[in-house]
GROMACS .gro file of C-alpha atoms in nm:
model
  341
    1UNK     CA    1  -7.627  15.462   1.646
    2UNK     CA    2  -7.872  15.622   1.411
    3UNK     CA    3  -7.651  15.811   1.169
    4UNK     CA    4  -7.784  16.082   0.940
    5UNK     CA    5  -7.603  16.088   0.607
    6UNK     CA    6  -7.618  16.389   0.374
    7UNK     CA    7  -7.516  16.337   0.012
    8UNK     CA    8  -7.617  16.506  -0.312
    9UNK     CA    9  -7.581  16.210  -0.539
   10UNK     CA   10  -7.687  15.856  -0.605
   11UNK     CA   11  -7.664  15.507  -0.462
   12UNK     CA   12  -7.711  15.355  -0.807
   13UNK     CA   13  -7.610  15.449  -1.160
   14UNK     CA   14  -7.761  15.796  -1.148
   15UNK     CA   15  -7.781  16.007  -1.461
   16UNK     CA   16  -7.516  16.071  -1.725
   17UNK     CA   17  -7.495  16.448  -1.691
   18UNK     CA   18  -7.423  16.452  -1.317
   19UNK     CA   19  -7.059  16.437  -1.202
   20UNK     CA   20  -7.086  16.210  -0.898
   21UNK     CA   21  -6.769  16.008  -0.851
   22UNK     CA   22  -6.886  15.899  -0.508
   23UNK     CA   23  -7.130  15.658  -0.673
   24UNK     CA   24  -6.833  15.422  -0.701
   25UNK     CA   25  -6.817  15.369  -0.324
   26UNK     CA   26  -7.109  15.545  -0.152
   27UNK     CA   27  -7.345  15.246  -0.125
   28UNK     CA   28  -7.069  15.003  -0.015
   29UNK     CA   29  -6.959  15.257   0.246
   30UNK     CA   30  -7.311  15.292   0.385
   31UNK     CA   31  -7.348  14.913   0.381
   32UNK     CA   32  -7.023  14.885   0.578
   33UNK     CA   33  -7.160  15.124   0.842
   34UNK     CA   34  -7.473  14.910   0.863
   35UNK     CA   35  -7.261  14.595   0.891
   36UNK     CA   36  -7.106  14.750   1.205
   37UNK     CA   37  -7.453  14.753   1.361
   38UNK     CA   38  -7.565  15.110   1.286
   39UNK     CA   39  -7.874  15.241   1.110
   40UNK     CA   40  -7.870  15.506   0.838
   41UNK     CA   41  -8.118  15.775   0.736
   42UNK     CA   42  -8.042  15.974   0.421
   43UNK     CA   43  -8.107  16.343   0.470
   44UNK     CA   44  -8.110  16.485   0.119
   45UNK     CA   45  -8.344  16.438  -0.175
   46UNK     CA   46  -8.389  16.078  -0.298
   47UNK     CA   47  -8.231  16.141  -0.637
   48UNK     CA   48  -8.221  15.771  -0.723
   49UNK     CA   49  -8.600  15.755  -0.724
   50UNK     CA   50  -8.673  16.106  -0.848
   51UNK     CA   51  -8.401  16.153  -1.111
   52UNK     CA   52  -8.293  15.809  -1.229
   53UNK     CA   53  -8.590  15.587  -1.149
   54UNK     CA   54  -8.401  15.342  -0.926
   55UNK     CA   55  -8.567  15.220  -0.609
   56UNK     CA   56  -8.360  15.154  -0.296
   57UNK     CA   57  -8.639  15.226  -0.048
   58UNK     CA   58  -8.666  14.862   0.059
   59UNK     CA   59  -8.315  14.888   0.208
   60UNK     CA   60  -8.263  15.256   0.285
   61UNK     CA   61  -8.480  15.533   0.419
   62UNK     CA   62  -8.483  15.902   0.338
   63UNK     CA   63  -8.591  16.209   0.533
   64UNK     CA   64  -8.519  16.504   0.309
   65UNK     CA   65  -8.716  16.772   0.492
   66UNK     CA   66  -8.746  16.679   0.858
   67UNK     CA   67  -8.507  16.646   1.149
   68UNK     CA   68  -8.517  16.295   1.298
   69UNK     CA   69  -8.350  16.227   1.630
   70UNK     CA   70  -7.991  16.135   1.540
   71UNK     CA   71  -7.684  16.014   1.727
   72UNK     CA   72  -7.437  16.137   1.463
   73UNK     CA   73  -7.423  16.309   1.126
   74UNK     CA   74  -7.195  16.253   0.826
   75UNK     CA   75  -7.195  16.524   0.560
   76UNK     CA   76  -7.048  16.483   0.214
   77UNK     CA   77  -6.950  16.848   0.198
   78UNK     CA   78  -7.137  17.073  -0.047
   79UNK     CA   79  -7.017  17.422  -0.142
   80UNK     CA   80  -7.169  17.725  -0.319
   81UNK     CA   81  -7.217  17.677  -0.694
   82UNK     CA   82  -7.336  18.009  -0.841
   83UNK     CA   83  -7.647  17.974  -1.051
   84UNK     CA   84  -7.732  17.638  -0.899
   85UNK     CA   85  -7.751  17.607  -0.522
   86UNK     CA   86  -7.709  17.980  -0.449
   87UNK     CA   87  -8.032  18.088  -0.620
   88UNK     CA   88  -8.374  18.088  -0.448
   89UNK     CA   89  -8.564  17.763  -0.405
   90UNK     CA   90  -8.806  17.709  -0.691
   91UNK     CA   91  -8.594  17.902  -0.939
   92UNK     CA   92  -8.530  17.707  -1.262
   93UNK     CA   93  -8.199  17.523  -1.230
   94UNK     CA   94  -8.194  17.541  -0.849
   95UNK     CA   95  -8.056  17.249  -0.650
   96UNK     CA   96  -8.131  17.240  -0.279
   97UNK     CA   97  -7.820  17.060  -0.156
   98UNK     CA   98  -7.655  17.364   0.005
   99UNK     CA   99  -7.979  17.490   0.157
  100UNK     CA  100  -8.051  17.153   0.315
  101UNK     CA  101  -7.691  17.113   0.436
  102UNK     CA  102  -7.714  17.454   0.607
  103UNK     CA  103  -8.036  17.346   0.779
  104UNK     CA  104  -7.873  17.024   0.900
  105UNK     CA  105  -7.568  17.202   1.037
  106UNK     CA  106  -7.780  17.465   1.213
  107UNK     CA  107  -8.005  17.205   1.375
  108UNK     CA  108  -7.773  16.918   1.457
  109UNK     CA  109  -7.422  17.062   1.475
  110UNK     CA  110  -7.486  17.410   1.615
  111UNK     CA  111  -7.803  17.369   1.824
  112UNK     CA  112  -7.777  17.009   1.943
  113UNK     CA  113  -7.400  16.951   1.941
  114UNK     CA  114  -7.454  16.626   1.750
  115UNK     CA  115  -7.123  16.458   1.659
  116UNK     CA  116  -7.062  16.562   1.300
  117UNK     CA  117  -6.816  16.429   1.044
  118UNK     CA  118  -6.766  16.659   0.746
  119UNK     CA  119  -6.620  16.448   0.467
  120UNK     CA  120  -6.460  16.704   0.237
  121UNK     CA  121  -6.443  16.487  -0.073
  122UNK     CA  122  -6.350  16.770  -0.309
  123UNK     CA  123  -6.128  16.985  -0.084
  124UNK     CA  124  -6.377  17.272  -0.087
  125UNK     CA  125  -6.415  17.351   0.285
  126UNK     CA  126  -6.200  17.663   0.352
  127UNK     CA  127  -5.911  17.610   0.592
  128UNK     CA  128  -6.040  17.895   0.810
  129UNK     CA  129  -6.405  17.789   0.817
  130UNK     CA  130  -6.534  17.826   1.177
  131UNK     CA  131  -6.693  17.480   1.159
  132UNK     CA  132  -6.345  17.327   1.186
  133UNK     CA  133  -6.306  17.471   1.537
  134UNK     CA  134  -6.635  17.341   1.675
  135UNK     CA  135  -6.583  17.069   1.940
  136UNK     CA  136  -6.852  16.841   1.794
  137UNK     CA  137  -6.704  16.855   1.442
  138UNK     CA  138  -6.428  16.660   1.272
  139UNK     CA  139  -6.327  16.700   0.909
  140UNK     CA  140  -6.221  16.399   0.702
  141UNK     CA  141  -6.012  16.432   0.386
  142UNK     CA  142  -5.877  16.193   0.122
  143UNK     CA  143  -5.543  16.375   0.133
  144UNK     CA  144  -5.228  16.236   0.292
  145UNK     CA  145  -5.129  16.591   0.387
  146UNK     CA  146  -5.451  16.704   0.550
  147UNK     CA  147  -5.559  17.056   0.632
  148UNK     CA  148  -5.447  17.133   0.992
  149UNK     CA  149  -5.688  16.967   1.233
  150UNK     CA  150  -5.848  16.740   0.972
  151UNK     CA  151  -5.832  16.360   0.974
  152UNK     CA  152  -5.714  16.132   0.693
  153UNK     CA  153  -6.022  15.946   0.568
  154UNK     CA  154  -5.931  15.816   0.222
  155UNK     CA  155  -6.143  15.707  -0.069
  156UNK     CA  156  -6.286  15.360   0.013
  157UNK     CA  157  -6.246  15.054  -0.210
  158UNK     CA  158  -6.551  14.822  -0.202
  159UNK     CA  159  -6.450  14.497  -0.033
  160UNK     CA  160  -6.659  14.284  -0.267
  161UNK     CA  161  -6.486  14.422  -0.577
  162UNK     CA  162  -6.141  14.390  -0.426
  163UNK     CA  163  -6.206  14.030  -0.318
  164UNK     CA  164  -6.319  13.943  -0.670
  165UNK     CA  165  -6.015  14.094  -0.847
  166UNK     CA  166  -5.787  13.824  -0.989
  167UNK     CA  167  -5.457  13.947  -1.133
  168UNK     CA  168  -5.400  13.645  -1.356
  169UNK     CA  169  -5.746  13.660  -1.505
  170UNK     CA  170  -5.724  14.035  -1.558
  171UNK     CA  171  -5.385  14.001  -1.729
  172UNK     CA  172  -5.534  13.762  -1.985
  173UNK     CA  173  -5.801  14.010  -2.098
  174UNK     CA  174  -5.739  14.145  -2.448
  175UNK     CA  175  -5.668  14.517  -2.420
  176UNK     CA  176  -5.757  14.672  -2.753
  177UNK     CA  177  -5.696  15.034  -2.648
  178UNK     CA  178  -5.346  15.118  -2.515
  179UNK     CA  179  -5.451  15.435  -2.328
  180UNK     CA  180  -5.778  15.566  -2.183
  181UNK     CA  181  -5.889  15.842  -1.952
  182UNK     CA  182  -6.234  15.841  -1.792
  183UNK     CA  183  -6.327  16.161  -1.613
  184UNK     CA  184  -6.416  16.526  -1.653
  185UNK     CA  185  -6.189  16.816  -1.739
  186UNK     CA  186  -6.221  17.009  -1.414
  187UNK     CA  187  -5.879  17.170  -1.345
  188UNK     CA  188  -5.689  16.887  -1.516
  189UNK     CA  189  -5.558  17.077  -1.819
  190UNK     CA  190  -5.199  17.099  -1.694
  191UNK     CA  191  -5.161  16.726  -1.632
  192UNK     CA  192  -5.346  16.646  -1.954
  193UNK     CA  193  -5.111  16.866  -2.157
  194UNK     CA  194  -4.798  16.727  -1.995
  195UNK     CA  195  -4.879  16.358  -1.963
  196UNK     CA  196  -5.170  16.246  -2.181
  197UNK     CA  197  -5.155  16.460  -2.495
  198UNK     CA  198  -4.799  16.360  -2.602
  199UNK     CA  199  -4.878  15.988  -2.583
  200UNK     CA  200  -5.209  16.039  -2.760
  201UNK     CA  201  -5.016  16.141  -3.073
  202UNK     CA  202  -4.861  15.795  -3.094
  203UNK     CA  203  -5.109  15.538  -2.961
  204UNK     CA  204  -5.476  15.455  -2.996
  205UNK     CA  205  -5.661  15.619  -2.710
  206UNK     CA  206  -5.993  15.747  -2.578
  207UNK     CA  207  -6.099  16.028  -2.342
  208UNK     CA  208  -6.449  15.984  -2.198
  209UNK     CA  209  -6.603  16.264  -1.994
  210UNK     CA  210  -6.707  16.627  -2.007
  211UNK     CA  211  -6.427  16.817  -2.182
  212UNK     CA  212  -6.534  17.152  -2.324
  213UNK     CA  213  -6.203  17.333  -2.386
  214UNK     CA  214  -6.025  17.099  -2.628
  215UNK     CA  215  -5.897  17.328  -2.904
  216UNK     CA  216  -5.535  17.276  -2.796
  217UNK     CA  217  -5.556  16.900  -2.863
  218UNK     CA  218  -5.708  16.839  -3.210
  219UNK     CA  219  -5.535  16.500  -3.225
  220UNK     CA  220  -5.710  16.365  -2.913
  221UNK     CA  221  -6.022  16.148  -2.941
  222UNK     CA  222  -6.280  16.289  -2.701
  223UNK     CA  223  -6.594  16.075  -2.691
  224UNK     CA  224  -6.809  16.275  -2.447
  225UNK     CA  225  -6.973  16.181  -2.122
  226UNK     CA  226  -6.993  15.815  -2.025
  227UNK     CA  227  -7.267  15.664  -1.812
  228UNK     CA  228  -7.147  15.543  -1.474
  229UNK     CA  229  -7.227  15.181  -1.559
  230UNK     CA  230  -7.000  15.207  -1.865
  231UNK     CA  231  -6.688  15.314  -1.673
  232UNK     CA  232  -6.580  14.961  -1.586
  233UNK     CA  233  -6.612  14.849  -1.948
  234UNK     CA  234  -6.401  15.141  -2.070
  235UNK     CA  235  -6.124  15.042  -1.830
  236UNK     CA  236  -6.152  14.671  -1.915
  237UNK     CA  237  -6.074  14.731  -2.280
  238UNK     CA  238  -5.773  14.954  -2.201
  239UNK     CA  239  -5.418  14.861  -2.113
  240UNK     CA  240  -5.339  15.176  -1.914
  241UNK     CA  241  -5.468  15.509  -1.787
  242UNK     CA  242  -5.307  15.818  -1.640
  243UNK     CA  243  -5.421  15.956  -1.306
  244UNK     CA  244  -5.477  16.317  -1.407
  245UNK     CA  245  -5.528  16.528  -1.097
  246UNK     CA  246  -5.593  16.896  -1.021
  247UNK     CA  247  -5.303  17.066  -0.845
  248UNK     CA  248  -5.507  17.104  -0.526
  249UNK     CA  249  -5.521  16.722  -0.520
  250UNK     CA  250  -5.172  16.610  -0.621
  251UNK     CA  251  -4.994  16.855  -0.392
  252UNK     CA  252  -5.148  16.689  -0.085
  253UNK     CA  253  -5.178  16.328  -0.204
  254UNK     CA  254  -5.556  16.335  -0.252
  255UNK     CA  255  -5.636  16.026  -0.460
  256UNK     CA  256  -5.977  15.972  -0.619
  257UNK     CA  257  -6.164  15.652  -0.700
  258UNK     CA  258  -6.031  15.648  -1.058
  259UNK     CA  259  -5.715  15.483  -0.921
  260UNK     CA  260  -5.888  15.169  -0.800
  261UNK     CA  261  -6.170  15.172  -1.054
  262UNK     CA  262  -5.906  15.129  -1.324
  263UNK     CA  263  -5.702  14.874  -1.129
  264UNK     CA  264  -5.996  14.650  -1.044
  265UNK     CA  265  -6.070  14.633  -1.418
  266UNK     CA  266  -5.708  14.541  -1.492
  267UNK     CA  267  -5.622  14.881  -1.644
  268UNK     CA  268  -5.276  14.986  -1.521
  269UNK     CA  269  -5.266  15.342  -1.383
  270UNK     CA  270  -4.965  15.564  -1.443
  271UNK     CA  271  -4.925  15.841  -1.185
  272UNK     CA  272  -4.730  16.170  -1.205
  273UNK     CA  273  -4.427  16.143  -0.978
  274UNK     CA  274  -4.493  16.490  -0.836
  275UNK     CA  275  -4.795  16.361  -0.643
  276UNK     CA  276  -4.734  16.358  -0.269
  277UNK     CA  277  -4.719  16.004  -0.134
  278UNK     CA  278  -4.709  15.856  -0.483
  279UNK     CA  279  -4.531  15.545  -0.355
  280UNK     CA  280  -4.831  15.466  -0.133
  281UNK     CA  281  -5.054  15.418  -0.435
  282UNK     CA  282  -4.845  15.252  -0.707
  283UNK     CA  283  -4.507  15.080  -0.758
  284UNK     CA  284  -4.214  15.292  -0.877
  285UNK     CA  285  -4.227  15.146  -1.230
  286UNK     CA  286  -4.560  15.324  -1.280
  287UNK     CA  287  -4.445  15.672  -1.175
  288UNK     CA  288  -4.404  15.913  -1.468
  289UNK     CA  289  -4.221  16.246  -1.484
  290UNK     CA  290  -4.335  16.372  -1.826
  291UNK     CA  291  -4.498  16.277  -2.155
  292UNK     CA  292  -4.195  16.084  -2.278
  293UNK     CA  293  -4.208  15.873  -1.962
  294UNK     CA  294  -4.569  15.790  -2.043
  295UNK     CA  295  -4.476  15.688  -2.398
  296UNK     CA  296  -4.192  15.468  -2.269
  297UNK     CA  297  -4.409  15.302  -2.000
  298UNK     CA  298  -4.682  15.229  -2.254
  299UNK     CA  299  -4.433  15.057  -2.482
  300UNK     CA  300  -4.306  14.854  -2.186
  301UNK     CA  301  -4.660  14.759  -2.079
  302UNK     CA  302  -4.752  14.654  -2.432
  303UNK     CA  303  -4.455  14.418  -2.427
  304UNK     CA  304  -4.574  14.270  -2.096
  305UNK     CA  305  -4.939  14.233  -2.192
  306UNK     CA  306  -5.074  13.886  -2.121
  307UNK     CA  307  -4.754  13.755  -1.963
  308UNK     CA  308  -4.683  13.637  -1.610
  309UNK     CA  309  -4.494  13.964  -1.553
  310UNK     CA  310  -4.814  14.151  -1.638
  311UNK     CA  311  -5.005  13.943  -1.382
  312UNK     CA  312  -4.734  14.003  -1.121
  313UNK     CA  313  -4.749  14.379  -1.181
  314UNK     CA  314  -5.128  14.379  -1.144
  315UNK     CA  315  -5.099  14.174  -0.824
  316UNK     CA  316  -4.850  14.423  -0.680
  317UNK     CA  317  -5.086  14.708  -0.765
  318UNK     CA  318  -5.391  14.536  -0.619
  319UNK     CA  319  -5.202  14.475  -0.295
  320UNK     CA  320  -5.175  14.854  -0.255
  321UNK     CA  321  -5.555  14.868  -0.226
  322UNK     CA  322  -5.579  14.655   0.088
  323UNK     CA  323  -5.547  14.940   0.346
  324UNK     CA  324  -5.829  15.124   0.168
  325UNK     CA  325  -6.096  14.858   0.204
  326UNK     CA  326  -6.442  15.005   0.254
  327UNK     CA  327  -6.494  14.811   0.576
  328UNK     CA  328  -6.171  14.960   0.715
  329UNK     CA  329  -6.258  15.316   0.614
  330UNK     CA  330  -6.608  15.280   0.764
  331UNK     CA  331  -6.455  15.177   1.097
  332UNK     CA  332  -6.221  15.476   1.079
  333UNK     CA  333  -6.518  15.707   1.019
  334UNK     CA  334  -6.697  15.560   1.320
  335UNK     CA  335  -6.385  15.609   1.533
  336UNK     CA  336  -6.375  15.975   1.429
  337UNK     CA  337  -6.739  16.020   1.532
  338UNK     CA  338  -6.664  15.852   1.864
  339UNK     CA  339  -6.375  16.094   1.922
  340UNK     CA  340  -6.603  16.398   1.888
  341UNK     CA  341  -6.900  16.250   2.076
   0.00000   0.00000   0.00000
C-alpha cells in the first residue's frame, strides 16, 4: 500500500522548545511499516528540514499541500490549540497542523472513504466525535481501557534499541543521581506533589522539562527544557525515575514512551499503583502508593545498585517491553487498516 502519514513533529532530534514525545518512536514505526512492504508519504510540513535543519529526503518523501492517490491514511491526531492552530493562516504564531488535518480528513476519509487510522496519542479525540462512527475509520489508543469502539495500539518500543539493551551492562553503569524526571509539567502536578516532591527533599535529583508553576516546590531542582538527544544521557546517569502521569492517562492505563526510554538506559521506573494495568508494565516491587513508598524503594534500589540482583531486576523489566516491539505494533496498525478497508 501507499500509506499517507500525518504528523506534526519530527523524525530526528527536532527543536528544544517543541514537546514531541513521538520522536522517540516515530521513525522506527515508519521504518517498520516500510519493512512490511509498504510505502510512506508524509502529509504535513517537513519540519525536520524547515525547523531543525535535518535532511531525511533521501529516505522519505513529503507532500504537505497536495492529495496524492493513497490506499490508507494514518493520522497522529491533532486538536485545537487556541492562539496556535485556530488562528488564520499567515498570522504570527500560526501552525497549520489542524488546518491540514481537516483537509486530509475531508478529502480522503469523507469524500473517498479511504481507510483511516486515527492514532489518538494524547487522548484528545472526544468520545462522541462523529469520526468514530464512520465505517472507514478506526481509532487507536495507547490505553488499556480504550474509549468504546477504539482499538488498543500502544506506544511502540524500537526493536533496535530493545535488542541492544543488556541488563548486566546497564546495572554496572555508575548512577550518580538517585532520582530524575524528564518531561513537561502538563497536568502532572498531582502525581508530582504526591510521589516526586517528598523524595526530592531527601535525595539528589533533577527535573528536566518545561515546568512553569513551581512555587510549591522550592526544594526541587528544575533544570529547564532538555534537548531530545540529551534525554538518554539524563536517564543513564540516574538510578530511578517516577512515571508521572496525568489522570486522564493513569485511569485508563495509557503509558507513554518515558517508561521504556528510562528502562533502555538502565534507569528503573517507579509507577503509581493506582495506574490501571500497572502489573503489565512493571514488577510489583516497583509499584508505589505514596511518597514514603518512593523513598523506601529508592533506598532499596541504592542498596542493589551494581549487584546481580540489580541486573536481574532490570532484566525482568526489559522483558515487559517485548510485546510492545515496534515491528509488532506496526503489524497491528496494518491489521486495523485492513479491518476498515
